[in-house]
CSV table of C-alpha atoms in Angstrom, one decimal:
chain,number,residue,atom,x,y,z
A,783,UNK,CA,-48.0,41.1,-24.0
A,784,UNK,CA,-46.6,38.7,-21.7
A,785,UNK,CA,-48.3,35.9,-23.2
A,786,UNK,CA,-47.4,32.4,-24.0
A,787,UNK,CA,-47.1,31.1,-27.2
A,788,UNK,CA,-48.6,27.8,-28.0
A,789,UNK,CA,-49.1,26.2,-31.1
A,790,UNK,CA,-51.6,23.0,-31.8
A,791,UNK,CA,-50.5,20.1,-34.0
A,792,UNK,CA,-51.1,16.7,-35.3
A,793,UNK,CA,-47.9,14.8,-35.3
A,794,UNK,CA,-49.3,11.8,-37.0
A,795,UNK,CA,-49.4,11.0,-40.4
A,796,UNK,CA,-48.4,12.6,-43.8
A,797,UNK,CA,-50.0,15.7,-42.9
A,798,UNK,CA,-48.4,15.8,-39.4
A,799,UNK,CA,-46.1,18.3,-38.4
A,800,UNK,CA,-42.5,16.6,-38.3
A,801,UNK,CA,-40.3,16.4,-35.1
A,802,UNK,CA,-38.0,18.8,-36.7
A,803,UNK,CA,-40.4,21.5,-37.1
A,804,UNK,CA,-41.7,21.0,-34.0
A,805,UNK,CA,-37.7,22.0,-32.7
A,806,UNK,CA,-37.6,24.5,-35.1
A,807,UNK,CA,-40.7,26.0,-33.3
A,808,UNK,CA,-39.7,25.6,-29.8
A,809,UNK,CA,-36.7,27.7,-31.4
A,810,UNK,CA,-38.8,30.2,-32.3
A,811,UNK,CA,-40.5,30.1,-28.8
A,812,UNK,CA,-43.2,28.5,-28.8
A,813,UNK,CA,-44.7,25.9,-26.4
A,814,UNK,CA,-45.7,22.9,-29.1
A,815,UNK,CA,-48.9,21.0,-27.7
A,816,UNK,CA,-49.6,17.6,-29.5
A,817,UNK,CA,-53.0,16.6,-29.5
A,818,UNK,CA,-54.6,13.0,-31.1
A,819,UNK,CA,-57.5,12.8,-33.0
A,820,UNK,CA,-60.7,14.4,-31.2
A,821,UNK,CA,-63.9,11.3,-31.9
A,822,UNK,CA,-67.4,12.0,-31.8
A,823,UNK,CA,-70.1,9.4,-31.5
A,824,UNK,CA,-72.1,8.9,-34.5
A,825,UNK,CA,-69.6,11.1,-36.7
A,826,UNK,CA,-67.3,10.2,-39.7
A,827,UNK,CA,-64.8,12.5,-39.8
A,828,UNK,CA,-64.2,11.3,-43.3
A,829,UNK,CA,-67.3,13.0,-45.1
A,830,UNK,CA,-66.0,16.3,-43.9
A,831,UNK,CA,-64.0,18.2,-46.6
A,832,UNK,CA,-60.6,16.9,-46.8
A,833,UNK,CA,-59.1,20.4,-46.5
A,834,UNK,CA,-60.9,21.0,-43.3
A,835,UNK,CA,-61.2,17.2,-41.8
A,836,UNK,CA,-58.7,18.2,-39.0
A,837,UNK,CA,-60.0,21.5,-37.9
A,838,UNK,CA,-62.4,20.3,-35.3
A,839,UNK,CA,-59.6,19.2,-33.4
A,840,UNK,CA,-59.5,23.1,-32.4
A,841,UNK,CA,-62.2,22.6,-29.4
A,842,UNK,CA,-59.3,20.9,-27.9
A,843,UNK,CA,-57.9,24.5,-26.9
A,844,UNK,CA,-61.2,24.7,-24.6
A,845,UNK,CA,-59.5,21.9,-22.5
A,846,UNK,CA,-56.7,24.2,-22.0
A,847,UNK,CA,-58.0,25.6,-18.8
A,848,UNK,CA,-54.0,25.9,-17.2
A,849,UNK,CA,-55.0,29.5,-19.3
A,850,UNK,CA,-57.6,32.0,-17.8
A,851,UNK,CA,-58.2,33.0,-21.9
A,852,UNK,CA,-57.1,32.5,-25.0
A,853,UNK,CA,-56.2,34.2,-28.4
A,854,UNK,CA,-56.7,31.8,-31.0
A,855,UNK,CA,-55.3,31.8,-34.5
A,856,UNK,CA,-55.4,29.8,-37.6
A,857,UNK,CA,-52.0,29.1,-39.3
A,858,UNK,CA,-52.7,31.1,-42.3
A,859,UNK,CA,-52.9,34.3,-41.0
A,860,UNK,CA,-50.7,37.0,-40.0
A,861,UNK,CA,-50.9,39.3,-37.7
A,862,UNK,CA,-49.7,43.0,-38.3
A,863,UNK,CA,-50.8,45.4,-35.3
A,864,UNK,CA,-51.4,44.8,-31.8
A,865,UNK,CA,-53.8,42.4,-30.0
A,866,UNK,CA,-53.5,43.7,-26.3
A,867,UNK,CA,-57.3,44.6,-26.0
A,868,UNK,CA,-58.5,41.7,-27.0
A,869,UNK,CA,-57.4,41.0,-23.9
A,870,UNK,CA,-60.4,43.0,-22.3
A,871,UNK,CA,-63.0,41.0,-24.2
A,872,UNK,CA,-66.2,40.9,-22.5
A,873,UNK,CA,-68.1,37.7,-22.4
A,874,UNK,CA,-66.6,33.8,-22.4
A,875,UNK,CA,-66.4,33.9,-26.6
A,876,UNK,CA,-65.4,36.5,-29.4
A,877,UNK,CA,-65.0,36.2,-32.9
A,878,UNK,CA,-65.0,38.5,-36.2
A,879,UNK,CA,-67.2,38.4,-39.0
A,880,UNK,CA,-66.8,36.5,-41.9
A,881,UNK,CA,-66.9,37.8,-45.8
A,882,UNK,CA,-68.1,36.0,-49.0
A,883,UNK,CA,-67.5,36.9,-52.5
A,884,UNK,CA,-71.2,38.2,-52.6
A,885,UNK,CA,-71.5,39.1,-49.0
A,886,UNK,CA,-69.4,41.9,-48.0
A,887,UNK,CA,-71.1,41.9,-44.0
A,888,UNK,CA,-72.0,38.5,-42.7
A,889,UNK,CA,-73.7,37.5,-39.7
A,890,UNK,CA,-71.4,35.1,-39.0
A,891,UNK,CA,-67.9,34.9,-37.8
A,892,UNK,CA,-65.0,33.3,-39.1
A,893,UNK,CA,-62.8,30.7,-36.5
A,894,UNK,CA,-59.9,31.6,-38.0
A,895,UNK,CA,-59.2,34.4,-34.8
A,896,UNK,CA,-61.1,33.6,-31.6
A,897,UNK,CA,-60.6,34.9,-27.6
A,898,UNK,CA,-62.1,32.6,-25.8
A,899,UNK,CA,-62.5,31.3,-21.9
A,900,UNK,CA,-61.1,27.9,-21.5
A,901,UNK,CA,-63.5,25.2,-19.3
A,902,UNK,CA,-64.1,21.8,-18.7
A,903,UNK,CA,-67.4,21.8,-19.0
A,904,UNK,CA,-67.6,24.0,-22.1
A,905,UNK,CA,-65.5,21.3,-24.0
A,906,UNK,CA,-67.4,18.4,-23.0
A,907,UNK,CA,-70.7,20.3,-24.0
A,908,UNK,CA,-68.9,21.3,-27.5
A,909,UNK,CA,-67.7,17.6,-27.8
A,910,UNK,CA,-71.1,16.6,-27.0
A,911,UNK,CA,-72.9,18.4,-29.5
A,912,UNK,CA,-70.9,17.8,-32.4
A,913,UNK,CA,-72.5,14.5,-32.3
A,914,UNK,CA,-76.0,16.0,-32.7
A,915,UNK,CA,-77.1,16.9,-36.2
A,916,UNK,CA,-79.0,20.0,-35.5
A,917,UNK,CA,-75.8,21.4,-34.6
A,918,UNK,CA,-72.9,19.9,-37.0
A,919,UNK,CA,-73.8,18.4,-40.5
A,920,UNK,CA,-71.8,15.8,-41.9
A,921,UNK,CA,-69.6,17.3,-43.9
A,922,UNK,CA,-68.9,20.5,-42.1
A,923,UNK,CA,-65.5,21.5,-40.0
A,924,UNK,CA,-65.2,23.6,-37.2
A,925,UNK,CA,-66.7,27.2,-38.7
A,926,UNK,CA,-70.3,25.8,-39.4
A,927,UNK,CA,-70.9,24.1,-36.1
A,928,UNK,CA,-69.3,26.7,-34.0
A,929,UNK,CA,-71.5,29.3,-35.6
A,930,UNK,CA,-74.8,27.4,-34.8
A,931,UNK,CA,-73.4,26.8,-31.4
A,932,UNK,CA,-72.8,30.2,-30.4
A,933,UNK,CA,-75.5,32.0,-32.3
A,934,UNK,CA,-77.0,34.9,-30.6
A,935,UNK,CA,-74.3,34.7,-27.2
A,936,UNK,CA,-70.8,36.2,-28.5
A,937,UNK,CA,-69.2,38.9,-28.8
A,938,UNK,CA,-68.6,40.5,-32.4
A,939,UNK,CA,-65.1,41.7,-33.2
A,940,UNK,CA,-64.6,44.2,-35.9
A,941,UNK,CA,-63.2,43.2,-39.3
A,942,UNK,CA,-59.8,44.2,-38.6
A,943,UNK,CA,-59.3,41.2,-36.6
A,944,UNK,CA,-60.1,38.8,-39.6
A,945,UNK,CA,-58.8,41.0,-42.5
A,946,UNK,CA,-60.0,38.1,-45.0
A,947,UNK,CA,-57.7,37.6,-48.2
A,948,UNK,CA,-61.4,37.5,-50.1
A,949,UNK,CA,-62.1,41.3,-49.6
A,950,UNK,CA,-58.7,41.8,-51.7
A,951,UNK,CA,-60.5,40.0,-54.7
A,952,UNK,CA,-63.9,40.7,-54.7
A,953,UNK,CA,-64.5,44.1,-52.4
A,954,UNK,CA,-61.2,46.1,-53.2
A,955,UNK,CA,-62.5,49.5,-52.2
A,956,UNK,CA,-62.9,48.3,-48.5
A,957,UNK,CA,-60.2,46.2,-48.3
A,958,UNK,CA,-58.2,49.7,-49.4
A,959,UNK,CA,-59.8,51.8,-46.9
A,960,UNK,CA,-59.4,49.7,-44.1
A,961,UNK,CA,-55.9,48.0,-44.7
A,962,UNK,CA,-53.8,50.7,-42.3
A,963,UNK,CA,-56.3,49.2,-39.3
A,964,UNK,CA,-56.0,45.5,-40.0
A,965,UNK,CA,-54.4,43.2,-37.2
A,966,UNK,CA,-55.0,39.7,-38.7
A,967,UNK,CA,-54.6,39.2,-42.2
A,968,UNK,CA,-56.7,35.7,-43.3
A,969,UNK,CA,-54.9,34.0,-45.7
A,970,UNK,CA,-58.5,31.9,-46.6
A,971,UNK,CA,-58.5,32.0,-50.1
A,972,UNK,CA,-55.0,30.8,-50.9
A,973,UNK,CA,-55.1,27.3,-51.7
A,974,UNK,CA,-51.8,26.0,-51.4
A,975,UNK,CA,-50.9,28.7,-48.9
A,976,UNK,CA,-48.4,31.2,-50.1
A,977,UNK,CA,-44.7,30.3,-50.5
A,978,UNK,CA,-42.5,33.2,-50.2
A,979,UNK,CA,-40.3,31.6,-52.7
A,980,UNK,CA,-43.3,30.9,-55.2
A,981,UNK,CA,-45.8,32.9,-55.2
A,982,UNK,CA,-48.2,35.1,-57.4
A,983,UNK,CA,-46.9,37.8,-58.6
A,984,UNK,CA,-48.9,41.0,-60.6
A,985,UNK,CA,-51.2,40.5,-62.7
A,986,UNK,CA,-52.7,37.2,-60.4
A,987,UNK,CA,-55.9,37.9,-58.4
A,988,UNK,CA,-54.1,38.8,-54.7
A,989,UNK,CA,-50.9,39.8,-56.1
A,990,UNK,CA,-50.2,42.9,-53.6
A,991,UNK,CA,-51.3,40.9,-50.5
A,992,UNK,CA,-48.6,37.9,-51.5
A,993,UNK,CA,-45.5,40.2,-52.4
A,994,UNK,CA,-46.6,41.7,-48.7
A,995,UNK,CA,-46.7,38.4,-47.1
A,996,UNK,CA,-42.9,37.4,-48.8
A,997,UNK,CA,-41.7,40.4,-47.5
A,998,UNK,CA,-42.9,39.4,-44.1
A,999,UNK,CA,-41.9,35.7,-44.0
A,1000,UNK,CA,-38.1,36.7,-45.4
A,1001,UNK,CA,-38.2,38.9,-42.7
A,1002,UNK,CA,-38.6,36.0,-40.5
A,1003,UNK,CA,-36.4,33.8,-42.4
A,1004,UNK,CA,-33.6,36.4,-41.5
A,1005,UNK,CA,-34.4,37.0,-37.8
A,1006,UNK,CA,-34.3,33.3,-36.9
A,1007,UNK,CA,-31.0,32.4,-39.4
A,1008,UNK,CA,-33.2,30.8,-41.3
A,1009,UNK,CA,-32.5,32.1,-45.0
A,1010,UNK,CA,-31.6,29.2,-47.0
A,1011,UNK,CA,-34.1,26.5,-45.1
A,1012,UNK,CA,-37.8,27.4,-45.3
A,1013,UNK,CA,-39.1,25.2,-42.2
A,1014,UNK,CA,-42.7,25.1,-42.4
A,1015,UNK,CA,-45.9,25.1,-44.6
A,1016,UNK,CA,-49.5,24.6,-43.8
């Protein structure tokens, strides 16, 4: 698509990403961005869920306004089919909607894929109203807040652009009819995130979706020379 590819880390800390991912990225060609900490006043970081502390440091990628728009994407998912028309995305944000174990259509959208327009002022006013609790309770991440900010002003994607790993579980018969159209496949539910080299196999609760994704990653493993070194992990 003539695109740039840029990926969004934390260097710092145990959780960071190491310097020698971060070469074995650039090798894969990616532009790495580090980016500290985002702070908000009158917000503790800490009381959000450990596994989702870091995420609000996405709404740095609204500060990225070198871009006219961007395709965001979590790290656990995996894209299978093309993205060019998001491209064409009307409006300033756009994201797809979300699915629960009891909820099979939600009315909100998951963070995990977003298009969005970068702008100064956008992040500021994100920024800004992360610190105001009718918008961001203490001890949500990114998805929450983002849903309250943008409700009733973006653009709905269809499901195929967040082709969450919960449908697989809980609403097989869609997830079956649906799985030749899927672009993004949401690794949400996986918790570590699959390991090629250890991972479910039948008889667990997303067994066919796993022995798909080790296909895929040895796949990678083999285009970049990579077959006896697995470099990265969420």
């Amino acid at each position: 698509m003539d695109a740039e590819l840029v990926m969004l880390v934390r260097s710092g800390g145990t959780d960071g990403v190491s310097a020698e991912n971060i070469t074995r990225l650039e090798k894969a060609g990616w532009r790495v961005k580090e980016a500290e900490e985002l702070e908000f006043e009158n917000v503790d970081t800490s009381q959000i869920r450990s596994h989702h502390r870091h995420n609000l440091n996405k709404l740095h990628v609204w500060s990225w306004t070198e871009y006219e728009r961007i395709i965001f994407l979590d790290a656990d998912t995996v894209c299978k089919g093309s993205l060019a028309e998001l491209w064409q995305m009307p409006g300033d944000f756009a994201a797809a909607p979300d699915v629960w174990w009891d909820v099979i259509t939600d009315n909100r959208f998951n963070s995990g894929l977003m298009v969005l327009r970068p702008s100064t002022e956008e992040f500021h006013s994100l920024v800004k109203h992360v610190s105001d609790p009718n918008y961001h309770s203490p001890n949500d991440a990114d998805q929450a807040f983002l849903n309250t900010y943008y409700r009733f002003r973006y653009f709905g994607l269809p499901y195929k652009y967040n082709f969450n790993l919960i449908m697989y579980q809980f609403h097989r018969y869609y997830w079956d009819l649906l799985w030749d159209e899927a672009v993004i496949v949401h690794f949400t539910v996986r918790k570590p995130k699959p390991n090629p080299r250890d991972h479910c196999h039948k008889g667990c609760n997303e067994w066919e979706p796993m022995e798909w994704y080790g296909m895929m990653f040895r796949e990678m493993l083999a285009f970049y020379g990579w077959e006896d070194d697995i470099p990265l992990y969420a």
